[in-house]
Amino acid sequence: MGLKPSQPEDPAQAATRRHLLEAASEVFAEVGFRAATVREICQRAEANIAAVNYHFGDKEHLYRAVLKETCRTALEKYPADFGLPPKATPEQRLRAFVHSFLLRIFSQGPGSRHGKLMAREMVEPTGALDAIVKEDVGPMAAVLTSIVGDLLGSSADADKKRLCGMSVVSQVLFYHHCRPVVTRLFPTMKFDAAGIEQLAEHITQFSLAAFKEISKGKKK
Amino acid sequence: MGLKPSQPEDPAQAATRRHLLEAASEVFAEVGFRAATVREICQRAEANIAAVNYHFGDKEHLYRAVLKETCRTALEKYPADFGLPPKATPEQRLRAFVHSFLLRIFSQGPGSRHGKLMAREMVEPTGALDAIVKEDVGPMAAVLTSIVGDLLGSSADADKKRLCGMSVVSQVLFYHHCRPVVTRLFPTMKFDAAGIEQLAEHITQFSLAAFKEISKGKKK
Amino acid sequence: MGLKPSQPEDPAQAATRRHLLEAASEVFAEVGFRAATVREICQRAEANIAAVNYHFGDKEHLYRAVLKETCRTALEKYPADFGLPPKATPEQRLRAFVHSFLLRIFSQGPGSRHGKLMAREMVEPTGALDAIVKEDVGPMAAVLTSIVGDLLGSSADADKKRLCGMSVVSQVLFYHHCRPVVTRLFPTMKFDAAGIEQLAEHITQFSLAAFKEISKGKKK
Amino acid sequence: MGLKPSQPEDPAQAATRRHLLEAASEVFAEVGFRAATVREICQRAEANIAAVNYHFGDKEHLYRAVLKETCRTALEKYPADFGLPPKATPEQRLRAFVHSFLLRIFSQGPGSRHGKLMAREMVEPTGALDAIVKEDVGPMAAVLTSIVGDLLGSSADADKKRLCGMSVVSQVLFYHHCRPVVTRLFPTMKFDAAGIEQLAEHITQFSLAAFKEISKGKKK
DNA sequence: CATGAATGAGCCTTCATTCAT
DNA sequence: CATGAATGAAGGCTCATTCAT
């Protein structure tokens, strides 16, 4: 029932699908899965109320498609080595990783609901998360671990590298996740391009400082 | 006939209120505000379906009461200076702050839905957040800023202290907020008392390392 | 959810329940379970659209209640020994059984949708049928088998009695089940009280004739 | 340009029509007219979703075609004089009529949904029934009346012959129509070829016994 | 011609809230 | 006062049918 032939790729069908995905990512990001209504999504996509069922089966499958799609797009637009020279130092790679990460989750506008959607997924994980972690988050974590390994020196064990990696990532995510509190506490903070660059700089320096001191201690 | 004294609070009425608050904190934490149903809450509280409207006006006012209550309780149980000797060093105070914070958001069981509820509030802030930030989060932030100031030395400006404070806090919140990803990525991680203590130790050491290196650089 | 306390028996609640049952038996009889709409039922019962859910859980449970209720009522109104003198002959008992059966399935009006509903159940059995067969049809069959046994004589085996019993019952049900064809084929046939009495007479005589001839053959 | 000859019937088109009819008879028999979905039918027929509207106008016209077709096929396969020697006695003709009737309504498999469909038609007659009664049932009834007339003797009036005919037919239809109850009441009953032959034998003997006794009484 | 994407009416169900008792 | 039966709006989903290609 409602099975969609995936091969022929009718351009008209594809357009409706795309509008639906875009509208859905908007609504899901704004109000979450539960509160989102199929009616609202279809209205924004200028599609019929039955379009969701026809193209995606049901609301949940639409959500999964949206989550996967926004993840893919965001990682394509802001990869871990965003704007990095070929032979970069570990310090440069860390800075790029942090900056790209910040841009990725704070970027707004069409096709950029990745941050909001993932934050909601953290609070209320759905079955869609497993695939995301395996396919997208895992590789990202590997990249970071490699950078952290270079900075800590070969003496660091796997556990320490993991924890230090998370100490970096946590600082990035914090500003997105706790934005409601941060803006209330410090109304002067801005999250525009300049503000994000300052944030990236602080996080990088803070982390590099920690790594330096830690590796120094380890060596002795 | 029969003037009703509004203050003395019928003990039966107070008990129902308490049961309602407890049940509601459970349900709100489990499924969120939207998905929570008044029926479910009243059933768990063994109260009448109309009890919520009777005691709290409506679902939203019940939610606000729950949020405020869980926040108060959690801060009472795990204050910023939890288990700290009177004349503690800044290092000890940071360690206590971090550990207490972790315990506060990870504590489970009756009366301890604070972490979950606040995480939901971050993703979808309600009007109740303003009061929480002003009355509870603000003082907490002040305590941390003071600790960080002591560690960074007097040379640090307000901005830097703020950012460094958030670098500390972010590491704490990360494990709660991103738990679904963390447990998928590193299934060996545990969040029992021992695991939390290890986490507290890492976060403290990582942050102290950063502070040490930063203040060293600053002095020169 | 929607659990209804069965004890207190609020008269107002009971009235709504009754109206719902009556309206539902009408609609289910007219158009069947699938085609029946909760809206239509509630409108006829002058109840709110949500009343079905509140009182019966869902459409299916309402249907089960209707089926059981109409069956009970019909068997109470037209028992197997309807209008029979205390010491009746087997012939009289057969005639009463047949006549009562015909009246039972052909009776119209409020509380008498039994025939239609059972006919639908035959074509598309639901889970409700098992209970009906066990509790209502079984005992009825036992009564008939006893009558048939008396008429066939002790020589008849259980199989033969069963088959002969069904030969009687089949003639009764036929006129109800195949009424659309019968009335088209023989437009003069009527199913009013007089017509039903004639039918009862024919079925009884036809069956008695068969029994007489069969038992005669058996004896030799 | 290109006048389209409407008669010659494109063989591909005819095949689709045939597949549609076969699939539709399956689905209609299984779940009834209302519950049957055009999608399901087209999927089973491996035809396009619009094929029903294209070939038959709408769902209802498809249903009418199916009903008429299954009736025609069933009567062709199991005529009233099925397997009868040229000069058969009335007793033999009755036995053949009964047996053929049973086989007709109990036969399963492709092209044999006649019994189920007619049973549904009895419970919820559609406009298609009039034609069926006139063209198929009527002639059948005439054949039976003739047989019954031979068995009752010339003294029987038209009314009696009609009623006796229906007493025969009713016994045949009962096992099909009330199968859900019969199998629940008597789980040992089987409706395979052997079981049906036993049934035919009983019905024939029961009816012949009745006729014999009735005609005996009449003559005196 | 034959297709299948799109339509929109309508169904069952859920839920916060109200109000007579 | 405290209850719980009743309300009605709204949501997700299904389905026969249509129409542009």
mmCIF file of C-alpha atoms (C1' of nucleotides) in Angstrom, chain A residues 10 12-13 16 39 48-50 54-55, chain E residues 4-11 14-15:
data_model
loop_
_atom_site.group_PDB
_atom_site.id
_atom_site.type_symbol
_atom_site.label_atom_id
_atom_site.label_comp_id
_atom_site.label_asym_id
_atom_site.label_seq_id
_atom_site.Cartn_x
_atom_site.Cartn_y
_atom_site.Cartn_z
ATOM 1 C CA ASP A 10 9.786 11.271 -12.004
ATOM 2 C CA ALA A 12 7.494 16.043 -10.670
ATOM 3 C CA GLN A 13 7.399 13.436 -7.947
ATOM 4 C CA THR A 16 6.955 17.229 -4.314
ATOM 5 C CA ARG A 39 -1.516 19.171 7.885
ATOM 6 C CA ASN A 48 -2.182 17.750 -0.481
ATOM 7 C CA ILE A 49 -2.872 16.404 2.977
ATOM 8 C CA ALA A 50 -2.424 12.871 1.664
ATOM 9 C CA TYR A 54 1.729 8.755 -0.475
ATOM 10 C CA HIS A 55 5.407 9.651 -0.609
ATOM 11 C "C1'" DG E 4 0.501 7.002 -11.425
ATOM 12 C "C1'" DA E 5 0.941 11.280 -8.856
ATOM 13 C "C1'" DA E 6 -2.192 13.997 -6.672
ATOM 14 C "C1'" DT E 7 -6.674 14.990 -4.529
ATOM 15 C "C1'" DG E 8 -9.899 15.908 -0.604
ATOM 16 C "C1'" DA E 9 -13.495 14.025 1.861
ATOM 17 C "C1'" DG E 10 -14.139 11.411 5.786
ATOM 18 C "C1'" DC E 11 -13.127 7.944 9.513
ATOM 19 C "C1'" DT E 14 -7.388 11.084 21.604
ATOM 20 C "C1'" DC E 15 -7.347 14.755 24.914
#
